[in-house]
XYZ file of C-alpha atoms in Angstrom:
475
model
C 0.000 0.000 0.000
C 0.986 3.637 -0.337
C 2.944 5.259 2.487
C 3.606 8.530 0.680
C 1.585 11.741 0.418
C -1.248 12.211 -2.064
C -1.064 15.608 -3.772
C -2.860 16.455 -6.997
C -3.448 12.798 -7.758
C 0.246 11.902 -7.417
C 1.879 9.874 -4.667
C 5.118 11.498 -3.620
C 7.658 11.544 -0.823
C 7.959 14.436 1.578
C 9.970 17.455 0.515
C 12.393 16.831 3.377
C 12.580 13.091 2.786
C 11.702 12.323 6.411
C 9.450 9.553 7.668
C 6.984 9.089 10.529
C 7.275 5.801 12.396
C 3.882 4.126 12.800
C 3.944 2.062 16.004
C 1.948 -1.112 16.580
C 0.505 -0.384 20.062
C 0.150 -4.092 20.805
C 3.907 -4.654 20.592
C 5.587 -1.249 20.655
C 7.347 -2.158 17.400
C 7.526 0.002 14.279
C 4.925 -1.218 11.792
C 5.657 1.159 8.900
C 7.254 4.427 7.891
C 5.074 7.150 6.353
C 6.158 10.313 4.556
C 6.409 13.235 6.987
C 5.056 16.204 5.056
C 6.499 19.691 5.416
C 4.753 23.068 5.271
C 5.810 23.256 1.610
C 4.011 19.959 0.988
C 0.900 21.304 2.712
C 0.959 24.391 0.484
C 1.331 22.189 -2.604
C -1.696 20.179 -1.474
C -3.725 23.375 -1.049
C -2.654 24.525 -4.514
C -3.795 21.204 -5.970
C -7.125 21.407 -4.163
C -7.648 24.982 -5.353
C -7.031 23.910 -8.951
C -9.457 20.987 -8.679
C -12.177 22.823 -6.763
C -13.988 24.602 -9.645
C -14.310 21.476 -11.755
C -15.584 19.321 -8.899
C -18.041 22.005 -7.780
C -19.379 22.194 -11.340
C -19.787 18.425 -11.579
C -23.444 17.388 -11.657
C -24.760 16.317 -8.255
C -25.837 12.976 -9.712
C -22.287 12.322 -10.923
C -20.850 13.160 -7.500
C -23.504 10.908 -5.994
C -22.484 7.941 -8.123
C -18.807 8.433 -7.236
C -19.713 8.277 -3.538
C -21.876 5.228 -4.128
C -18.912 3.512 -5.765
C -16.751 4.563 -2.821
C -19.168 2.807 -0.471
C -19.051 -0.360 -2.531
C -15.264 -0.373 -2.797
C -14.724 0.183 0.926
C -17.080 -2.678 1.740
C -15.210 -4.921 -0.709
C -11.960 -4.062 1.124
C -13.349 -4.609 4.628
C -10.824 -7.261 5.643
C -7.838 -5.288 4.402
C -8.950 -2.061 6.065
C -9.807 -3.837 9.329
C -6.317 -5.347 9.396
C -4.791 -1.879 8.969
C -6.970 -0.397 11.715
C -6.035 -3.151 14.137
C -2.357 -2.855 13.241
C -1.998 0.883 13.831
C -4.771 1.527 16.354
C -4.820 -1.774 18.246
C -8.582 -2.182 18.604
C -10.066 -5.706 18.469
C -10.635 -6.873 14.935
C -14.392 -7.216 15.454
C -14.516 -3.521 16.349
C -12.335 -2.718 13.335
C -14.726 -4.553 11.012
C -17.611 -2.612 12.524
C -15.716 0.624 11.984
C -15.223 -0.115 8.279
C -18.956 -0.722 7.845
C -19.684 2.543 9.672
C -17.079 4.414 7.625
C -18.429 3.120 4.326
C -21.990 4.040 5.252
C -21.105 7.745 5.251
C -20.450 7.474 1.520
C -23.794 5.768 0.886
C -25.724 8.245 3.024
C -24.087 11.278 1.431
C -24.460 9.825 -2.054
C -28.171 10.274 -1.435
C -27.736 13.721 0.144
C -25.645 15.019 -2.780
C -28.761 15.356 -4.943
C -30.850 16.954 -2.173
C -29.058 20.216 -1.397
C -32.135 22.387 -1.670
C -32.474 26.133 -2.047
C -35.645 28.190 -2.040
C -37.522 30.922 -3.877
C -40.072 33.284 -2.408
C -41.613 36.685 -2.938
C -40.292 39.560 -0.811
C -42.921 40.893 1.610
C -42.930 44.173 -0.305
C -43.670 42.351 -3.553
C -40.799 44.220 -5.209
C -38.600 41.196 -5.984
C -38.033 37.495 -5.595
C -35.789 36.083 -2.842
C -33.680 33.214 -4.115
C -31.387 31.206 -1.827
C -28.895 28.560 -2.863
C -26.149 26.562 -1.162
C -22.878 26.432 -3.122
C -19.853 24.529 -1.759
C -17.784 26.426 0.787
C -14.502 25.855 -1.133
C -11.292 24.108 -0.168
C -11.691 22.371 3.201
C -8.812 21.478 5.535
C -9.421 18.398 7.672
C -7.634 17.072 10.747
C -8.653 13.575 11.814
C -7.939 11.587 15.023
C -6.310 8.214 15.582
C -9.127 6.451 17.443
C -11.241 5.877 14.306
C -8.725 5.887 11.438
C -11.377 5.049 8.807
C -14.632 6.472 10.151
C -13.404 9.920 11.133
C -11.992 10.580 7.691
C -15.128 9.400 5.870
C -17.490 11.254 8.216
C -15.846 14.461 7.013
C -14.912 13.504 3.460
C -18.257 12.145 2.330
C -20.372 15.281 2.936
C -17.573 17.568 1.776
C -17.278 15.709 -1.527
C -21.041 15.415 -1.896
C -21.373 19.202 -1.557
C -18.689 19.823 -4.194
C -15.604 20.681 -2.124
C -11.962 19.736 -2.620
C -10.081 18.800 0.556
C -6.651 18.725 2.188
C -6.327 16.194 4.998
C -3.880 15.777 7.844
C -4.311 12.181 9.009
C -3.364 11.236 12.574
C 0.359 10.830 13.151
C -0.253 7.711 15.253
C -2.486 5.991 12.677
C -2.117 7.310 9.101
C -2.093 4.012 7.196
C -5.852 3.512 7.011
C -6.394 7.086 5.819
C -3.835 6.632 3.071
C -5.520 3.459 1.881
C -8.968 5.063 1.941
C -7.628 7.929 -0.178
C -6.148 5.425 -2.618
C -9.464 3.588 -2.900
C -11.288 6.867 -3.572
C -9.216 7.181 -6.734
C -10.598 3.820 -7.820
C -14.107 5.139 -7.130
C -13.577 7.989 -9.581
C -12.683 10.949 -7.371
C -10.746 13.256 -9.738
C -7.060 14.058 -9.092
C -6.586 16.973 -6.709
C -10.029 16.748 -5.134
C -8.668 14.692 -2.224
C -5.151 15.497 -0.978
C -3.560 13.862 2.035
C -0.401 15.063 3.769
C 0.762 13.300 6.957
C 3.133 15.310 9.103
C 5.251 15.148 12.233
C 4.853 18.909 12.791
C 1.159 19.650 13.205
C 1.647 23.316 14.113
C 3.630 24.168 10.996
C 1.204 22.161 8.848
C -1.743 24.081 10.269
C -0.112 27.473 9.779
C 0.660 26.693 6.137
C -2.876 25.518 5.438
C -4.785 28.169 7.388
C -2.797 30.940 5.714
C -3.447 29.583 2.203
C -5.904 31.916 0.513
C -7.874 29.070 -1.115
C -8.748 27.388 2.200
C -12.165 28.430 3.460
C -12.983 25.915 6.185
C -11.466 23.655 8.835
C -13.092 20.436 10.018
C -11.444 18.981 13.131
C -12.021 16.070 15.491
C -9.860 15.913 18.598
C -9.428 17.240 22.110
C -11.073 20.385 23.393
C -7.654 21.791 24.325
C -6.402 21.529 20.740
C -9.760 22.715 19.418
C -9.448 25.990 21.323
C -6.024 26.610 19.778
C -7.294 25.849 16.271
C -10.345 28.048 16.718
C -8.173 31.002 17.675
C -5.878 30.371 14.722
C -8.765 30.124 12.253
C -10.135 33.430 13.522
C -7.215 35.194 11.818
C -8.831 34.460 8.441
C -12.438 34.097 9.622
C -12.551 30.501 8.413
C -15.681 28.456 8.785
C -15.082 25.838 11.485
C -16.741 22.536 12.396
C -15.325 20.763 15.441
C -16.136 17.575 17.300
C -14.232 17.855 20.564
C -13.869 16.051 23.880
C -16.520 14.351 25.963
C -17.228 13.584 29.608
C -20.329 11.457 29.226
C -22.582 10.683 32.182
C -24.173 7.220 32.264
C -27.278 7.271 34.468
C -28.914 4.095 35.783
C -32.191 4.425 37.679
C -33.361 1.818 40.164
C -36.202 0.761 37.860
C -33.838 0.046 34.946
C -33.423 -3.411 33.449
C -29.993 -3.988 34.994
C -29.067 -6.707 32.529
C -29.750 -4.329 29.652
C -28.045 -1.454 31.495
C -24.920 -3.546 32.020
C -24.853 -4.608 28.389
C -25.335 -0.988 27.341
C -22.608 0.143 29.712
C -20.175 -2.336 28.173
C -20.906 -0.877 24.743
C -20.824 2.743 25.886
C -17.639 2.236 27.931
C -15.634 -0.499 26.212
C -16.424 -0.290 22.505
C -13.172 0.180 20.577
C -11.149 -0.478 23.756
C -12.750 2.539 25.472
C -10.824 5.012 23.324
C -13.810 6.961 22.032
C -15.069 10.477 22.647
C -18.540 9.036 23.257
C -17.325 6.633 25.956
C -19.249 6.666 29.234
C -16.940 8.554 31.577
C -18.981 8.956 34.777
C -21.516 6.447 36.080
C -24.404 7.637 38.279
C -26.420 4.734 39.705
C -29.494 5.201 41.883
C -28.815 3.816 45.372
C -31.195 0.813 45.373
C -29.577 -0.516 42.191
C -26.009 0.528 42.943
C -24.535 -2.608 44.474
C -26.059 -4.994 41.951
C -25.023 -2.826 38.999
C -21.448 -2.550 40.295
C -21.318 -6.325 40.725
C -22.685 -6.951 37.240
C -20.401 -4.428 35.539
C -17.322 -5.626 37.418
C -18.051 -9.215 36.367
C -18.447 -8.174 32.726
C -15.321 -6.010 32.737
C -13.291 -8.623 34.578
C -14.222 -11.268 32.016
C -12.787 -9.294 29.095
C -9.736 -10.712 27.382
C -6.999 -8.116 26.977
C -4.437 -8.545 24.233
C -3.476 -7.967 20.645
C -6.479 -6.933 18.581
C -5.732 -9.452 15.841
C -6.460 -12.285 18.300
C -10.134 -13.185 17.615
C -10.770 -13.834 21.321
C -9.532 -10.407 22.455
C -12.229 -7.919 23.484
C -9.971 -5.129 24.794
C -6.900 -4.111 22.839
C -3.977 -1.865 23.761
C -4.081 1.851 24.385
C -2.570 3.984 21.651
C 0.760 4.699 23.387
C 2.664 4.642 26.672
C 1.622 8.188 27.581
C -2.025 7.149 27.414
C -1.422 4.269 29.834
C 0.428 6.576 32.201
C -2.424 9.093 32.195
C -5.043 6.404 32.857
C -2.978 5.029 35.725
C -2.564 8.525 37.182
C -6.333 9.040 37.208
C -7.028 5.634 38.758
C -4.405 6.070 41.490
C -5.762 9.518 42.287
C -9.280 8.098 42.639
C -8.127 5.249 44.890
C -6.107 7.655 47.011
C -9.276 9.710 47.312
C -11.261 6.804 48.756
C -12.506 4.896 45.693
C -12.184 1.111 45.512
C -10.926 -0.838 42.520
C -13.626 -3.519 42.354
C -11.837 -5.081 39.406
C -8.649 -4.131 37.584
C -6.840 -0.966 38.534
C -3.373 -1.491 37.082
C -1.370 -1.282 33.910
C -0.189 -4.570 32.414
C 3.525 -5.317 32.163
C 5.086 -6.567 28.949
C 5.349 -5.354 25.371
C 2.659 -3.004 24.127
C 0.497 -0.478 25.938
C -2.170 -2.249 27.974
C -4.386 -1.377 30.935
C -6.741 -3.637 32.868
C -10.492 -3.091 32.405
C -11.296 -1.352 35.678
C -14.394 -0.628 37.750
C -14.035 1.933 40.540
C -16.675 1.978 43.268
C -17.259 4.672 45.856
C -16.249 7.541 43.598
C -17.398 10.919 44.851
C -19.252 13.072 42.360
C -16.818 15.809 41.394
C -13.694 13.741 42.135
C -10.717 14.524 39.865
C -11.306 11.399 37.765
C -14.770 12.737 36.879
C -13.286 16.017 35.641
C -11.091 14.592 32.884
C -11.820 12.521 29.807
C -10.341 9.153 30.779
C -10.033 7.720 27.243
C -9.372 4.277 28.653
C -11.062 1.175 30.133
C -12.035 2.667 33.509
C -15.583 3.026 34.849
C -15.918 5.315 37.929
C -19.262 4.715 39.660
C -21.098 7.033 42.051
C -24.361 6.421 43.889
C -27.222 8.935 43.978
C -30.530 9.357 45.784
C -31.652 12.772 44.564
C -32.379 13.068 40.825
C -32.013 16.849 40.721
C -28.624 16.689 42.434
C -27.523 13.923 40.067
C -28.478 15.964 36.998
C -26.607 18.960 38.419
C -23.534 16.754 38.870
C -23.924 15.307 35.366
C -24.026 18.832 33.943
C -21.143 20.068 36.090
C -18.657 19.963 33.228
C -17.703 22.128 30.279
C -18.149 19.068 28.046
C -21.517 18.263 26.525
C -21.064 15.663 23.821
C -23.261 12.762 24.898
C -25.066 11.200 27.843
C -26.772 7.882 28.557
C -29.925 7.166 30.566
C -31.370 3.798 31.570
C -34.881 3.489 32.984
C -38.038 1.537 32.159
C -40.121 4.674 32.740
C -40.143 6.326 29.306
C -41.600 9.618 30.559
C -38.883 9.889 33.213
C -36.207 8.889 30.710
C -37.246 11.574 28.246
C -37.556 14.216 30.950
C -34.078 13.471 32.314
C -32.599 13.261 28.813
C -33.901 16.732 28.023
C -32.263 18.115 31.178
C -28.806 16.693 30.424
C -26.711 19.296 28.619
C -25.401 17.190 25.755
C -25.802 17.140 22.010
C -26.728 13.443 21.980
C -28.459 11.093 24.406
C -28.612 7.319 24.413
C -31.917 6.441 26.084
C -31.722 2.741 26.948
C -29.006 2.454 24.301
C -25.246 2.214 24.673
C -24.480 3.377 21.115
C -25.968 6.329 19.227
C -23.673 6.998 16.260
C -25.415 6.763 12.890
C -24.628 8.482 9.572
C -28.316 9.440 9.389
C -28.192 11.235 12.763
C -26.644 14.648 13.615
C -23.451 13.923 15.556
C -22.072 16.737 17.708
C -21.988 18.344 21.121
C -22.957 21.328 23.245
C -20.763 23.641 25.293
C -17.040 22.933 24.741
C -17.650 19.618 23.008
C -17.804 21.161 19.578
C -19.323 23.357 16.911
C -21.638 22.201 14.148
C -22.863 18.722 13.303
C -21.625 15.777 11.256
C -23.999 13.288 9.656
C -27.714 13.503 8.871
C -29.089 16.170 6.554
C -27.504 18.842 8.747
C -24.012 17.506 8.072
C -23.825 18.293 4.367
C -24.913 21.903 4.853
C -21.902 22.481 7.115
C -19.836 22.226 3.924
C -21.996 24.743 2.046
C -22.409 28.484 2.000
C -25.773 30.245 1.808
C -26.153 32.723 -1.032
C -29.120 35.051 -1.445
C -30.053 36.577 -4.790
C -32.578 39.395 -5.041
C -34.183 38.946 -8.455
C -36.730 40.999 -10.283
C -38.830 39.734 -13.192
C-alpha cells in the first residue's frame, strides 16, 4: 500500500525526505514508515485542491452521488484489508475494526443520497418588489484534521459530505495511525474521485502544517475532530482568516442508571458505551451515576463483565480489549485511577497497567467515587468506569451537567416519561436512552458547550460544507 503523500493525484515523498514511524501499540514495534510532510508539501496540497475545486463544484450532483456510491461499494469490498490496517496501527479488536469499516463506508452511501438533495428556495419579498432566491454552493477548499481512534470512520465522516457538496479537501491524518487514511484515499481514486479533489499530507509537525494551510488563501474551512484543548487553539488560529469551522471535541459522558432500569440491559449498554473500541472513544461513558437501590447490583454486574474481558493484541479473535494507543495514554489512565483510589474509591476489578510489550491497561471498575472527584473532571479515554451512587435526581443531573463538556449522555430506565424528561435536562448534544451506542450516519453527531461546533452526519451535516447565497431577483 501507499505510504507517501497524495497531492494532486500523485503519490510522492515528503519534501524533506523524512518519515513518521507508525507504532503497533500491541507490541511497541515500528509497523511502517510514512512520509512526513512539510509546510511546503501542505501548500502544494492546497494549490492542488484549489485547482481541482472549480471542476468538482461544477460536476453534476448525480455524478458526485455515483462516485460516492462507488466509494461505499469499494470500501465494503476491502473490509478485511482495512480492518487489518486499523487493528495494526490503532490496536482495537478486529471485530470492532470490522464494525468501523462498515460505519465508515456508510457515510459514503448516506451522502451519495444527500448530494442530490441540497435544496435552495424561492419566495416573494414581503414588499412584492422582488423574488428572494437562496442557494447553497460549496464552501470551497476544506482542511481536515482527523484523530487516531477511528482511522477510517473519522476521515469518511468528514470527506463524504464535503465531496457530496462539491468541495476539494486537504487532509492531515493522525500521526499515530495514518495508514488507514492513506488506503482510503487510494481507494477513492478507484471510485472515480478526480485528481486533486482529495489530498492527504501526513506530518510530524502539526503546528507548521496548520499554519501553512490556514494561511493559504484558497482554504475556506477547517473540520477537526480531537481534544477540546487543541480545538481551542485551532479556533483562535482560524479566527485570523475568519474561516468556517466545524469541530467535534472532547466528551465527559454521564451514564445514568435508575433503580427501575433493566440492569441486565443497562450492564450490556454500559459495556458498549464504555468499552467499545477499547474505550478510546469520545462518546465513551466517563462517569456512572447509579441510583442507590440498584447501585450494588449494577457494580457487581459491571465488574463481572469487565473482569471477564480478554486483553491482548487486537488481531487475536478472542480479544475484546486491545492496547491503548501509546505509553503516555497508559500513564495518564494510571494517574487518574491512582488519584481516585487515594481519594477513597475502591478498585472492584482491575486498577493497574499490564507489564510486557505493548500499551495495555486492565479493564477497571471503581466503586465509591465521589461526584466531582478529579477522575470525573477529565476525559479518561481508557477502560475505567468510575461509579457514584445517587438518591436525589435533581442533584444527580446537576452533577452530570457540572462539566464544560456536553457531547453525549446515557440514561437507563423503564419509565419512558422519566427517561425523556431526564434526557432533556442533560446538557449534551446526543443522548442514548436505553441504548449504549448512538452513532449513525443518518443522525446529527455533535456536542454542546465545549464539546464542539456544528454537526456531522444527517441532513444537517452536508450543509456544514456549504455556503448560503441570497439573490434578489426581479422579473
